[in-house]
Coordinates of C-alpha atoms in Angstrom, one line a residue:
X987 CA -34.0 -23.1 1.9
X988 CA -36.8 -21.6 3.3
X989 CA -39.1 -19.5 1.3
X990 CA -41.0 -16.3 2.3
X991 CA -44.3 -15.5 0.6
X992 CA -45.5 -11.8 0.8
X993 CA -49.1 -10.6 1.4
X994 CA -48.8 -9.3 -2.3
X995 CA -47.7 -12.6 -3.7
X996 CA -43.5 -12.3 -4.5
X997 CA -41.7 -14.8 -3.1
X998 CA -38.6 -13.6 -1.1
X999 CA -35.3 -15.9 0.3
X1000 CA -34.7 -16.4 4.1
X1001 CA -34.0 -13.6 6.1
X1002 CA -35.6 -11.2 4.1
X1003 CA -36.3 -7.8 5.9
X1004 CA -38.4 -5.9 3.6
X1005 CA -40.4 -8.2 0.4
X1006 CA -38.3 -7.5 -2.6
X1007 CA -41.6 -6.5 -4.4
X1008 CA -43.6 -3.9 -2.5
X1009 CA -41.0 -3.3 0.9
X1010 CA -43.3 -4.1 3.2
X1011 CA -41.8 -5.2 6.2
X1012 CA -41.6 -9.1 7.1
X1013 CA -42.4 -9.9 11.1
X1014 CA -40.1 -11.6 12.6
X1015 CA -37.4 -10.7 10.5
X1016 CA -36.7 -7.5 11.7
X1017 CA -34.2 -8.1 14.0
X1018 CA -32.0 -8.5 11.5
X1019 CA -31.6 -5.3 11.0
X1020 CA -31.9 -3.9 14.0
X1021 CA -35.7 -2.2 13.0
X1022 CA -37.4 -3.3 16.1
X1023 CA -39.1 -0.3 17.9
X1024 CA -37.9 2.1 15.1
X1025 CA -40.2 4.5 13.1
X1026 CA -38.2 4.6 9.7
X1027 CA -37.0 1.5 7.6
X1028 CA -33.3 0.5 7.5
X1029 CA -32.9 0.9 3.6
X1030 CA -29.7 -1.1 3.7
X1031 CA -29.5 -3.4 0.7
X1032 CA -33.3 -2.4 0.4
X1033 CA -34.1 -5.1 3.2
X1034 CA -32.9 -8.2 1.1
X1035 CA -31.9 -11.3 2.6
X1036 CA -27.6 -11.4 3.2
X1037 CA -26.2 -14.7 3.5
X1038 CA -24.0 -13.4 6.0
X1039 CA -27.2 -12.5 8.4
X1040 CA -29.3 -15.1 7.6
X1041 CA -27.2 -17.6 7.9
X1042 CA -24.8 -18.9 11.3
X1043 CA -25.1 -22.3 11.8
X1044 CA -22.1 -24.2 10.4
X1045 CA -18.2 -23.5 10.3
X1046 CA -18.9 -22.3 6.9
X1047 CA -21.3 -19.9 7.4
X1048 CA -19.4 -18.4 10.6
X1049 CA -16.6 -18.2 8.1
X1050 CA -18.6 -16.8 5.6
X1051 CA -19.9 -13.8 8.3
X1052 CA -16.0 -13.1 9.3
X1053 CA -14.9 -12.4 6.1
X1054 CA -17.9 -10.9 5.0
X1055 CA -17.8 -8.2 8.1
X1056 CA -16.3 -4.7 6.5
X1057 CA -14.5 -4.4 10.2
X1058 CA -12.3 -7.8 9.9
X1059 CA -11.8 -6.1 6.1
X1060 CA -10.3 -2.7 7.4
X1061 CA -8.4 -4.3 10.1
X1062 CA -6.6 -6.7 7.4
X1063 CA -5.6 -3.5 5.7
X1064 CA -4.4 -1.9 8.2
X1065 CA -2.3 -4.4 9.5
X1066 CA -0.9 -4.8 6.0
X1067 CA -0.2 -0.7 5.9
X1068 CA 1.4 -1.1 8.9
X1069 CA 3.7 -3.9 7.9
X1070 CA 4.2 -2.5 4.7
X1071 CA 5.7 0.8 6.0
X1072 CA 7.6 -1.2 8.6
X1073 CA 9.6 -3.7 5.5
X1074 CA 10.7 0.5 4.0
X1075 CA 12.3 1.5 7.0
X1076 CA 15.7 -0.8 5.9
X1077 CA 16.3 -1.9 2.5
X1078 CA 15.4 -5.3 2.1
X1079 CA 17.8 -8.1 1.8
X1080 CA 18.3 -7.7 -1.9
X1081 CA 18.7 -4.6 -2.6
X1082 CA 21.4 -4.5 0.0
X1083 CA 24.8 -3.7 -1.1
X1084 CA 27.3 -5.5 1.1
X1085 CA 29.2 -8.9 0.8
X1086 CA 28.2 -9.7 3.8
X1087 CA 25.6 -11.9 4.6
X1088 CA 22.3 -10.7 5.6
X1089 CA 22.4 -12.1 9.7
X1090 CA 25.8 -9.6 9.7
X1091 CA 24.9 -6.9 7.9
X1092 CA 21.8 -5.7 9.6
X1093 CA 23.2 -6.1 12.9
X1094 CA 26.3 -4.5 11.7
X1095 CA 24.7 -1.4 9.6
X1096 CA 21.5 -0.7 12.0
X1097 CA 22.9 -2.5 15.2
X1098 CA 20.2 -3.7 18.0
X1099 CA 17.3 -2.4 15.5
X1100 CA 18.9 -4.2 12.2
X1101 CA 19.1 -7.5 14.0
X1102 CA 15.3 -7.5 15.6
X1103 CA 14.0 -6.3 11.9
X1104 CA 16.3 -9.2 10.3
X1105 CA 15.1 -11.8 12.9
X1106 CA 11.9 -10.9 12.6
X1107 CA 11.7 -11.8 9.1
X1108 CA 11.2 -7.6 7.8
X1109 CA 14.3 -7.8 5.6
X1110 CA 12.3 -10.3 3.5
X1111 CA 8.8 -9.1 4.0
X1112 CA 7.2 -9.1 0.7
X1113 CA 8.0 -12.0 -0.3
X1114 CA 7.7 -13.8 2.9
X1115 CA 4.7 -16.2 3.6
X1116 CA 2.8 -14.5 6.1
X1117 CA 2.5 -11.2 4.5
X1118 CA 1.3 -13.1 1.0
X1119 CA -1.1 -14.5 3.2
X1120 CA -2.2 -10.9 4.4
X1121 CA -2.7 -10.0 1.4
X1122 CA -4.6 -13.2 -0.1
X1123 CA -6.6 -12.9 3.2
X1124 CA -7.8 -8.8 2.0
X1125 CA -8.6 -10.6 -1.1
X1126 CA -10.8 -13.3 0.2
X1127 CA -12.5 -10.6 2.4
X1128 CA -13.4 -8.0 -0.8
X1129 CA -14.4 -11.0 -2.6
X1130 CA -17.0 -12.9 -0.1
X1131 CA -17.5 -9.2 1.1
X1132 CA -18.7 -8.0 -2.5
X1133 CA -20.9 -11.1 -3.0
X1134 CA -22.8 -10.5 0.2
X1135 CA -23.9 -7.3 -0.3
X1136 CA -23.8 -7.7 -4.3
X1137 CA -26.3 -10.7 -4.8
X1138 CA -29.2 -9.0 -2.5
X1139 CA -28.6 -5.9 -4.0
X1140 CA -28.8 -6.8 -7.4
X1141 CA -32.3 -8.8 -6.5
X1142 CA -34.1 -5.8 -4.4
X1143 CA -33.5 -3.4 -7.3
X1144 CA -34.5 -5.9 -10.1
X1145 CA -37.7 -7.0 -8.2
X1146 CA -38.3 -3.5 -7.3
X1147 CA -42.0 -2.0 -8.3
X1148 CA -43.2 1.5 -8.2
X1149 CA -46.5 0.2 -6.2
X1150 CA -45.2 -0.2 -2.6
X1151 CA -47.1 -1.3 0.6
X1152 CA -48.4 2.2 2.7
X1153 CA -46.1 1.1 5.7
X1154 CA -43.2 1.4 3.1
X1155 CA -43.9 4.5 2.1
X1156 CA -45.2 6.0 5.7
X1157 CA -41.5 5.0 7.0
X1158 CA -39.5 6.3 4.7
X1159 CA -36.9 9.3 6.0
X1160 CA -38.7 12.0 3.5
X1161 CA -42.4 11.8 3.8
X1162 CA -45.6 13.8 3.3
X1163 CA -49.3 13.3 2.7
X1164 CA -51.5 15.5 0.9
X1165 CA -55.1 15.4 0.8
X1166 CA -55.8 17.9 -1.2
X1167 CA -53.9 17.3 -4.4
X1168 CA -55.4 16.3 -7.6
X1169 CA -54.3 14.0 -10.3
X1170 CA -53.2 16.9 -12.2
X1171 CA -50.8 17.9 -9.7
X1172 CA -49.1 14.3 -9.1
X1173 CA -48.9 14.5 -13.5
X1174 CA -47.5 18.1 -13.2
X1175 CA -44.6 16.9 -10.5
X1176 CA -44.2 13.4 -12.7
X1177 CA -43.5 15.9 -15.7
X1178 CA -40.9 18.1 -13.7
X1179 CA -39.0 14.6 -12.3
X1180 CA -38.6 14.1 -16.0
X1181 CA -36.9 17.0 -16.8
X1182 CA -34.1 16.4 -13.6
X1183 CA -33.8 13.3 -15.6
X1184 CA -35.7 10.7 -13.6
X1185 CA -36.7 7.6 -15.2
X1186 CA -40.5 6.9 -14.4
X1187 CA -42.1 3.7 -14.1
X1188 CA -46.2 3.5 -13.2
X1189 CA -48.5 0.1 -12.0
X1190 CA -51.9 0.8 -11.7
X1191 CA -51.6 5.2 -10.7
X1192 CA -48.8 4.6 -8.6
X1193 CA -45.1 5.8 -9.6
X1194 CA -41.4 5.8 -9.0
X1195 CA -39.0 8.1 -9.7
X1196 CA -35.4 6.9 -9.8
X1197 CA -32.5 8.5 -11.2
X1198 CA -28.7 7.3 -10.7
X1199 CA -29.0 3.7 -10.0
X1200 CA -25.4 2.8 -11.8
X1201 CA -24.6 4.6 -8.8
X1202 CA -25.0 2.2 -6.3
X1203 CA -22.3 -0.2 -8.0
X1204 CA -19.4 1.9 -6.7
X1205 CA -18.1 0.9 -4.0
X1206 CA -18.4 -3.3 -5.5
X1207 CA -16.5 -1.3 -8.6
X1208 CA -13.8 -0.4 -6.3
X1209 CA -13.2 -4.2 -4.7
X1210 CA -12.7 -5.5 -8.3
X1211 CA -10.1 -2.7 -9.0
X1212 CA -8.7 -3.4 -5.3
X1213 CA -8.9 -7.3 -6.0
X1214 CA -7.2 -6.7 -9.4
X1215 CA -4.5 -4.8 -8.0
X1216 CA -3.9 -7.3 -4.6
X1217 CA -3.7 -10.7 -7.5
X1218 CA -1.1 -8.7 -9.3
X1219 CA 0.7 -8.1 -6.2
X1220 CA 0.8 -11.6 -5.3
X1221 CA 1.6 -13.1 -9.1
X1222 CA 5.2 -11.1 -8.0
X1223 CA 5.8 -13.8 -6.6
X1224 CA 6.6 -15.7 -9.5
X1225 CA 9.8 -15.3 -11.7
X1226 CA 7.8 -15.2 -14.5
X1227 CA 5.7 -12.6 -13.8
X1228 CA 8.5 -10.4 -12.1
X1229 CA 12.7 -10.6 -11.3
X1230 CA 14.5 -7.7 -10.1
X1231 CA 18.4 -7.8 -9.5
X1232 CA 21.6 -5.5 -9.4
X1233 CA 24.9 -6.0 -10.1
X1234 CA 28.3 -3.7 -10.6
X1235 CA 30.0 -3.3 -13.2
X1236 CA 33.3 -1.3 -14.0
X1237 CA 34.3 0.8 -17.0
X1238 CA 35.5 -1.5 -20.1
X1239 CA 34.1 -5.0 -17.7
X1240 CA 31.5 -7.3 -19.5
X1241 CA 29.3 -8.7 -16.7
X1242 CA 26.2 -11.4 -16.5
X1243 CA 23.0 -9.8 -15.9
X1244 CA 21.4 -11.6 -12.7
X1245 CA 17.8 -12.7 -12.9
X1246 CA 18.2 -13.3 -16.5
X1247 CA 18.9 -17.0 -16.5
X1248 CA 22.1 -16.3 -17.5
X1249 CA 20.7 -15.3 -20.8
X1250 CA 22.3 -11.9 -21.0
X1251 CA 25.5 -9.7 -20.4
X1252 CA 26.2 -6.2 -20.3
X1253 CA 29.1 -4.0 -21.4
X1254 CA 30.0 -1.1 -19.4
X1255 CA 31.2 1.0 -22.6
X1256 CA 31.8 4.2 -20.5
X1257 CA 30.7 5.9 -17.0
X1258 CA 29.5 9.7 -17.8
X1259 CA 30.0 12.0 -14.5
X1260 CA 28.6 15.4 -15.2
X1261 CA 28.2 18.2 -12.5
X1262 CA 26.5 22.1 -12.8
X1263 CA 28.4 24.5 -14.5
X1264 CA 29.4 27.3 -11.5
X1265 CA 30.1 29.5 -14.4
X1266 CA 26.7 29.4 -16.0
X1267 CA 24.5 32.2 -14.8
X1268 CA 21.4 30.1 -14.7
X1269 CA 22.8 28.0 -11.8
X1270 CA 24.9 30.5 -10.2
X1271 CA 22.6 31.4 -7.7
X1272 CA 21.5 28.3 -6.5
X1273 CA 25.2 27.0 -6.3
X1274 CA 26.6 30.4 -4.6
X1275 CA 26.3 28.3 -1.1
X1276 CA 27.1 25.1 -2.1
X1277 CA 30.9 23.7 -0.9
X1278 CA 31.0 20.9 -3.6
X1279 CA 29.7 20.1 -7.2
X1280 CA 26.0 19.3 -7.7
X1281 CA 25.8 16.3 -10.0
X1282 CA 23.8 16.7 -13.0
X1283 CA 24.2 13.5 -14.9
X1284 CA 24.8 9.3 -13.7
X1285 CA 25.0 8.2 -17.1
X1286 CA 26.2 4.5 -18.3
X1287 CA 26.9 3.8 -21.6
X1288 CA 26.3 0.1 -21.7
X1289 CA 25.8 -2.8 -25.0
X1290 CA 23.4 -5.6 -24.1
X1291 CA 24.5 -9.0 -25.5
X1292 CA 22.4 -12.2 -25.5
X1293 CA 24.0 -15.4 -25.6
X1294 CA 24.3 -17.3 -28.9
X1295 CA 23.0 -20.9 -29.5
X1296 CA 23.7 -23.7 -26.2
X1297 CA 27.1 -23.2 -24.4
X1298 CA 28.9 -25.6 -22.4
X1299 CA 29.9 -25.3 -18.7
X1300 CA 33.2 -23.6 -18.5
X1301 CA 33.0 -22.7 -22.2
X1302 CA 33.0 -18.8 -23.1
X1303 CA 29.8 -18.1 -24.6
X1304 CA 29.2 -16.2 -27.9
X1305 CA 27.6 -13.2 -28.1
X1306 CA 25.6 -11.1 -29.7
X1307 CA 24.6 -7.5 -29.3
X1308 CA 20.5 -7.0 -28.5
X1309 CA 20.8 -3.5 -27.1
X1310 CA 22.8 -0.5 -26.9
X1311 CA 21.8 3.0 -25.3
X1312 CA 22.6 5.5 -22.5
X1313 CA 21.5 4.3 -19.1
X1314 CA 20.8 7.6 -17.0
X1315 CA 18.4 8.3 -13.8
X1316 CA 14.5 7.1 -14.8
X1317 CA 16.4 6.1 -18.2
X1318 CA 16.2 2.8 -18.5
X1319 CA 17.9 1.0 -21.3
X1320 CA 15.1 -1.6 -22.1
X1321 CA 15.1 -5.0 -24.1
X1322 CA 13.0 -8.4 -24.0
X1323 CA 10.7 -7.3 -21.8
X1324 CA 13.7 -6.1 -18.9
X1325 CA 14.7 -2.5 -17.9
X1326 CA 18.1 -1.3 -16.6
X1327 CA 18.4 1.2 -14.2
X1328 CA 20.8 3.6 -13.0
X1329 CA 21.0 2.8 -9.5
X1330 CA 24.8 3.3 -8.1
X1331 CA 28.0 4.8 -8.6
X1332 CA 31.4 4.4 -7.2
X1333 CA 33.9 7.3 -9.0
X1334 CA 37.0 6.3 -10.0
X1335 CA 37.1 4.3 -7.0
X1336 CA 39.1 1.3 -8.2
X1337 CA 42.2 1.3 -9.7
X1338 CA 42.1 0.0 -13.4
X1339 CA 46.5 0.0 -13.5
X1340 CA 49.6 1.1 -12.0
X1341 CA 52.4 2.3 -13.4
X1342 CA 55.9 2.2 -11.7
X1343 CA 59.1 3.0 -13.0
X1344 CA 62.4 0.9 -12.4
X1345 CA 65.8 2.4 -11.8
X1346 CA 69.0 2.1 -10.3
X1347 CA 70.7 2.8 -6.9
X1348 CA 71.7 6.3 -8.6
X1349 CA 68.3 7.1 -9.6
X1350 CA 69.1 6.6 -13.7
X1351 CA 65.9 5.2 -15.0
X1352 CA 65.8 2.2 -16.2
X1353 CA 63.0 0.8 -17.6
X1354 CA 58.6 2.0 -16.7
X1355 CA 55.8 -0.7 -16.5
X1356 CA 52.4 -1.4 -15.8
X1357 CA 50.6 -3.6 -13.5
X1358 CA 47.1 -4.4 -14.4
X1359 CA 44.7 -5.1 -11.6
X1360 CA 41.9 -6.6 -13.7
X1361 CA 44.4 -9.3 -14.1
X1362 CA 46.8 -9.5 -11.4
X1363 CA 49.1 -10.9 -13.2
X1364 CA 52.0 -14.0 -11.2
X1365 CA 55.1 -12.3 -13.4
X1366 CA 55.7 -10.2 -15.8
X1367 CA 58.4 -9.9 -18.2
X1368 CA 60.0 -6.1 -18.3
X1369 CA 62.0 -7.4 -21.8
X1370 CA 66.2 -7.2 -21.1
X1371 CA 66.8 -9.9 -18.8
X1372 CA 64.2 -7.5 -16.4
X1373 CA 61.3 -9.8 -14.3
X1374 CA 58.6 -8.7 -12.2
X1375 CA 57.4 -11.3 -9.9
X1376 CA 54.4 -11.1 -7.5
X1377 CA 54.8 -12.9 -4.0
X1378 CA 51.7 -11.1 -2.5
X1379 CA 48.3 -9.5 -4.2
X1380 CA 46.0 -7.6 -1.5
X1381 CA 43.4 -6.2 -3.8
X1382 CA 42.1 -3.6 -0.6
X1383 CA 45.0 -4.0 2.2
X1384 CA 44.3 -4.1 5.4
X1385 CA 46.1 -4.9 8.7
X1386 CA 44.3 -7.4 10.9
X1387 CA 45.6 -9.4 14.5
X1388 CA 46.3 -12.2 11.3
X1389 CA 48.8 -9.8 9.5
X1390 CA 48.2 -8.4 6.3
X1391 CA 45.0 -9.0 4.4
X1392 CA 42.3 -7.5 2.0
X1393 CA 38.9 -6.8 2.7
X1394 CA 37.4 -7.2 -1.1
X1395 CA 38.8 -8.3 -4.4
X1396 CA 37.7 -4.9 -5.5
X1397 CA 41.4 -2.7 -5.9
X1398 CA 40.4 0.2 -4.2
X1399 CA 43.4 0.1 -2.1
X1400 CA 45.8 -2.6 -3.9
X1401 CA 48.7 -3.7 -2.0
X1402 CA 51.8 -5.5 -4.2
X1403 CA 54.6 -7.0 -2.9
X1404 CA 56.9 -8.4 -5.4
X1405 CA 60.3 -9.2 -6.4
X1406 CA 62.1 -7.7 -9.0
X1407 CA 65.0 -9.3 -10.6
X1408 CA 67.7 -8.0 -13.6
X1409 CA 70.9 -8.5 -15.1
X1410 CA 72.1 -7.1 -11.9
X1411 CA 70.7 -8.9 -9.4
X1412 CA 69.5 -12.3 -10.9
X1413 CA 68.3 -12.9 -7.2
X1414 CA 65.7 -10.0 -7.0
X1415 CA 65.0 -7.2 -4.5
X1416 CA 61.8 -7.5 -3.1
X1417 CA 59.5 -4.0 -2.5
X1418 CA 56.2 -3.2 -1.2
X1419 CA 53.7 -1.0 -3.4
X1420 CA 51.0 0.6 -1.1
X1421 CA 49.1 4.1 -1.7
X1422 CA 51.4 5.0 -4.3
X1423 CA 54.5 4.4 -2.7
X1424 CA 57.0 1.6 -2.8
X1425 CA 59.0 0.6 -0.2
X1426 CA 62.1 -1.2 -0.5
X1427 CA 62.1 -4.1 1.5
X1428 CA 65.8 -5.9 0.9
X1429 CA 68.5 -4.1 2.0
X1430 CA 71.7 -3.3 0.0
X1431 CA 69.9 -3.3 -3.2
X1432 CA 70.7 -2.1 -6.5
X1433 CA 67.2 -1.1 -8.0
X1434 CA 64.9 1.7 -7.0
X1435 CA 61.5 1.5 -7.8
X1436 CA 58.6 4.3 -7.7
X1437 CA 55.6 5.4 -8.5
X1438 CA 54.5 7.0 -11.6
X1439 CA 51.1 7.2 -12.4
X1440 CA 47.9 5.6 -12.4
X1441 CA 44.2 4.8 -14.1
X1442 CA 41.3 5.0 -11.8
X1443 CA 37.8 3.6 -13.2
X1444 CA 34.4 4.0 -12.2
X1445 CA 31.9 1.5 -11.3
X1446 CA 28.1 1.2 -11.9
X1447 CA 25.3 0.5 -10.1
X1448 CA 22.9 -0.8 -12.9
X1449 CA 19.2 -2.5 -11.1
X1450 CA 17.8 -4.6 -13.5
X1451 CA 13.9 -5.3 -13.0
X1452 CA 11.3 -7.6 -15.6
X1453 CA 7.6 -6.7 -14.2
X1454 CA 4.8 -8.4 -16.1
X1455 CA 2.5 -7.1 -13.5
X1456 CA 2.6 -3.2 -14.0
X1457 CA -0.3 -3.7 -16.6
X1458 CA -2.5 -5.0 -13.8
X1459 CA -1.5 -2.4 -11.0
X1460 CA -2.8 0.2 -13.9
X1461 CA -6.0 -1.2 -15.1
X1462 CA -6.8 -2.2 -10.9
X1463 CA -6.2 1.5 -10.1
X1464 CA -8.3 2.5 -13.0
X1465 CA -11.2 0.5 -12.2
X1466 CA -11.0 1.7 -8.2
X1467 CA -11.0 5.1 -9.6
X1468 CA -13.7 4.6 -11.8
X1469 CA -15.8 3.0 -9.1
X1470 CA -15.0 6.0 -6.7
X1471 CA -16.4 8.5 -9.2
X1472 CA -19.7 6.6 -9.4
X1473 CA -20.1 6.3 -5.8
X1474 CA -19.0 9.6 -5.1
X1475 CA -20.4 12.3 -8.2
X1476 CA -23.7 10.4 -8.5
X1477 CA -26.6 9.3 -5.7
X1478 CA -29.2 7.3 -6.2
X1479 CA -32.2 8.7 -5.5
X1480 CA -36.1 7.5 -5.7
X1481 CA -38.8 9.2 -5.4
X1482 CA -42.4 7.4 -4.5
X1483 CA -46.2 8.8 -5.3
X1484 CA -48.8 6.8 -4.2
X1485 CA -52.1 7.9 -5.0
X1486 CA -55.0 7.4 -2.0
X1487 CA -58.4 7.7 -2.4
X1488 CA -57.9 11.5 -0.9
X1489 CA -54.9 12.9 -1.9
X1490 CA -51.4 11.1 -2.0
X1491 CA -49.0 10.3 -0.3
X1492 CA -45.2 11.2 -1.3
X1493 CA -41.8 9.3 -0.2
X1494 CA -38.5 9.3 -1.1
X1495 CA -35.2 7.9 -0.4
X1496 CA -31.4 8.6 -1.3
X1497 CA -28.2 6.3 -0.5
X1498 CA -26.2 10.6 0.0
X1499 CA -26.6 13.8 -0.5
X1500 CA -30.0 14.3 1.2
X1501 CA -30.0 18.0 0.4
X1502 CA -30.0 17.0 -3.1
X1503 CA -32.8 15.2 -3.4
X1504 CA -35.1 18.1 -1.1
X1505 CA -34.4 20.4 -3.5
X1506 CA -35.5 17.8 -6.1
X1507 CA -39.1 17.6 -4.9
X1508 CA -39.1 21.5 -4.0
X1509 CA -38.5 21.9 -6.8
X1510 CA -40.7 19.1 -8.4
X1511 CA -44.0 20.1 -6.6
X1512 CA -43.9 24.0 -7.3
X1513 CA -47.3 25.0 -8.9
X1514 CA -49.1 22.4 -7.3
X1515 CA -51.1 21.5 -4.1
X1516 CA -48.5 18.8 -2.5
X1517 CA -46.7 19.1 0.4
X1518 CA -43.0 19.6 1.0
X1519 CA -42.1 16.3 2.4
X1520 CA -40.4 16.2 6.2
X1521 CA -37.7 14.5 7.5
X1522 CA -38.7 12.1 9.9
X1523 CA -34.9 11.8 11.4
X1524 CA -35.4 15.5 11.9
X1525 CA -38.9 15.2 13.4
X1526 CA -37.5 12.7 16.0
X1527 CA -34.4 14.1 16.6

């Protein structure tokens, strides 16, 4: 690597602009930063060498520059903003509540649009390949991006002295020269610097002010919050880091709960609907135009069980309780490091039994029973000689071009038809149960059958999510915060006197805030013979 050797004697790196030491510039580097024909410096990393300008010879180093340039960096973002807000615009594939499978059900749900966002891979976006690579990419960019910048900037300001070269100083933005002012004046304005809390440093009569250098770590702050934040995202990825599921389950049912390794089951104890009180006066004006009932409360009453000891396939496991609570909206029930939400409901929207009463032709009843759905039961025995037999179960009935069918093996429209046989007809009659009516279906019978009553249930939504992660997405976004306050409430500013054999000569430079750092030296010089320094930009604008 080749070295650069300064008139004053510091040795900088290749492709040094301005020597770390005392800023004077290099010749022949300063193309690099574009100072050719320019009056005032280019302050940027203080003119120290960046591997990403010094160096574009190999594969490697042309790498390096891409990913090191803060354009390629924003345009990785955006593209991942973009895709981002693209995957919300359908839910993704499994948080989709449909049996059917996902090449149907966007195309049937969202039509033309559905199928281009399934085929195009959006209904699986963040966990497909591409977009982790999107985001590893941004990673790799903040990464070789903060190094770039970081290393030079962390040498300029360590090698940094208060005696700087004249040419330095001369083309700095804020510069003035006074002849007349004494020593006691440049000690008078060192004195004031130090009460605005500037730390001074001297070599030989010449100083520097400088105030807020912490500052200038910001925005590098904000990549390792950023960085945090984007490894977090990706360690998703992995079950054990993060598993998310759903599932339904129905009043009094005892259900696996997915992405647990079937570990753990849950209870559905009880489904609490709750809706506003019309009567109470605190609601009454905000319900007067309202047709239907404002819910107040989804509410699940649910046990948690883990299962006990090994089981064999096919065996019922044993279980034992871990967990019990009230499940309501941003409720979770939690346990072992999982959280339950409430997440769906269907009201009483499946029938838990049917009751149907049997009599004869001359309507005398004869005998009432009850047909559970949970277990669909072949026959059942009425007691008396009295037999219930089931020739067809359709747990939702519907009609299709094949005849008579069901659409799920939810009963949320049940369909029965069976065969009823008694002392008086050891043959059977057969009838038809369907939206609470039966239908005979033999003719010249001598049993009547109707409806009675029956027991609707409720079904629950319950999304169940393990995130390892959420501790990282908090201390990233602390971090970035923290490194936007420091970029943003504080500015580094420096302040340079360098004593001449008539007068001195006063510069100064700020990374913001400009203003701030005029009113500094106005307010540092007052009382004395030095002049207010000008801004060159000004003076050439």
């Amino acid at each position: 690597m080749e070295k650069i050797k300064c008139e004053c004697g510091h040795i900088n790196h290749e492709g040094t602009v301005l020597c770390e030491a005392c800023g004077k510039p290099i010749q022949g580097n300063q193309h690099i930063d574009g100072n050719d024909d320019r009056k005032l410096l280019d302050m940027r990393y203080d003119g120290s060498a960046r591997r990403s300008k010094t160096y574009k010879r190999t594969l490697v180093d042309k790498v390096w520059a891409w990913f090191s340039s803060v354009k390629v960096g924003v345009w990785l973002i955006v593209v991942a903003l973009i895709a981002s807000a693209v995957g919300t615009i359908y839910p993704q594939e499994p948080h989709i509540q449909s049996p059917l499978p996902a090449e149907v059900y966007y195309k049937d749900e969202y039509g033309m649009a559905g199928q281009i966002y399934y085929q195009l891979g959006f209904h699986n976006l963040y966990s497909s390949w591409w977009y982790i690579t999107l985001i590893a990419l941004i990673g790799i960019s903040l990464i070789i991006c903060s190094i770039d910048r970081v290393v030079p900037l962390h040498r300029a300001l360590k090698n940094q002295s208060p005696k700087r070269h004249e040419v330095f100083i001369r083309r700095q933005r804020l510069f003035s020269e006074s002849t007349s002012a004494t020593s006691e004046d440049q000690n008078r304005m060192v004195e004031n610097l130090k009460k605005k809390r500037y730390k001074i440093t001297s070599e030989n009569g010449h100083i520097m002010a400088e105030k807020n250098r912490f500052s200038r770590w910001g925005p590098y702050v904000n990549h390792i919050g950023l960085i945090i934040i984007l490894l977090a995202a990706i360690l998703r990825m992995f079950p054990f880091f993060y598993s998310e599921g759903y599932v339904w389950v129905r009043e009094g049912e005892t259900k696996i709960i997915p992405s647990t390794q079937q570990e753990y089951y849950i209870e559905n104890k009880e489904f609490i609907y709750e809706t506003y009180d019309r009567n109470d006066e605190r609601f009454q004006e905000a319900l007067e135009n309202e047709e239907f009932d404002v819910p107040s409360n989804f509410q699940t009453n649910a046990v948690v069980y883990k299962v006990k000891g090994d089981t064999i396939a096919g065996q019922e496991p044993e279980l034992e309780p871990v967990s019990e609570g009230e499940i309501r909206l941003n409720q979770p029930l939690t346990f072992d490091g999982y959280s339950i939400f409430q997440a769906g409901s269907q009201i009483q929207s499946e029938y838990a039994s049917i009751e149907l009463e049997l009599s004869d032709a001359e309507g005398n009843a004869i005998k009432e029973f009850e047909y559970d759905t949970g277990e669909a039961p072949q026959k059942i025995d009425l007691g008396d000689g009295y037999q219930m037999e089931v020739e067809e179960w359709y747990p939702q009935f519907t009609i299709t071009d094949e005849g008579a069918s069901s659409d799920s093996k939810y009963p949320r429209n049940p369909g029965i038809i069976f065969n009823l046989s008694g002392p008086e007809n050891e043959d059977g009659e057969r009838f038809f149960y369907l939206e609470q009516e039966v239908l005979p279906l033999s003719e010249g019978g001598v049993y009547d059958v109707s409806y009675s009553d029956s027991e609707l249930i409720t079904a629950s939504g319950l999304s169940v999510k393990k995130d390892r992660t959420l501790w990282m997405f908090g201390l990233g976004a602390a971090i970035f915060l923290i490194g936007v306050s420091q970029g943003l409430y504080w500015h580094h500013r420096r302040i340079w006197i360098q004593p001449k054999e008539k007068g001195i000569l006063l510069a100064a430079h700020t990374n913001k805030n400009w203003h701030g750092i005029k009113q500094d030296i106005e307010q540092s010089i007052e009382k004395t013979k030095i002049n207010m320094t000008e801004d060159q930009q000004e003076l050439k604008e």
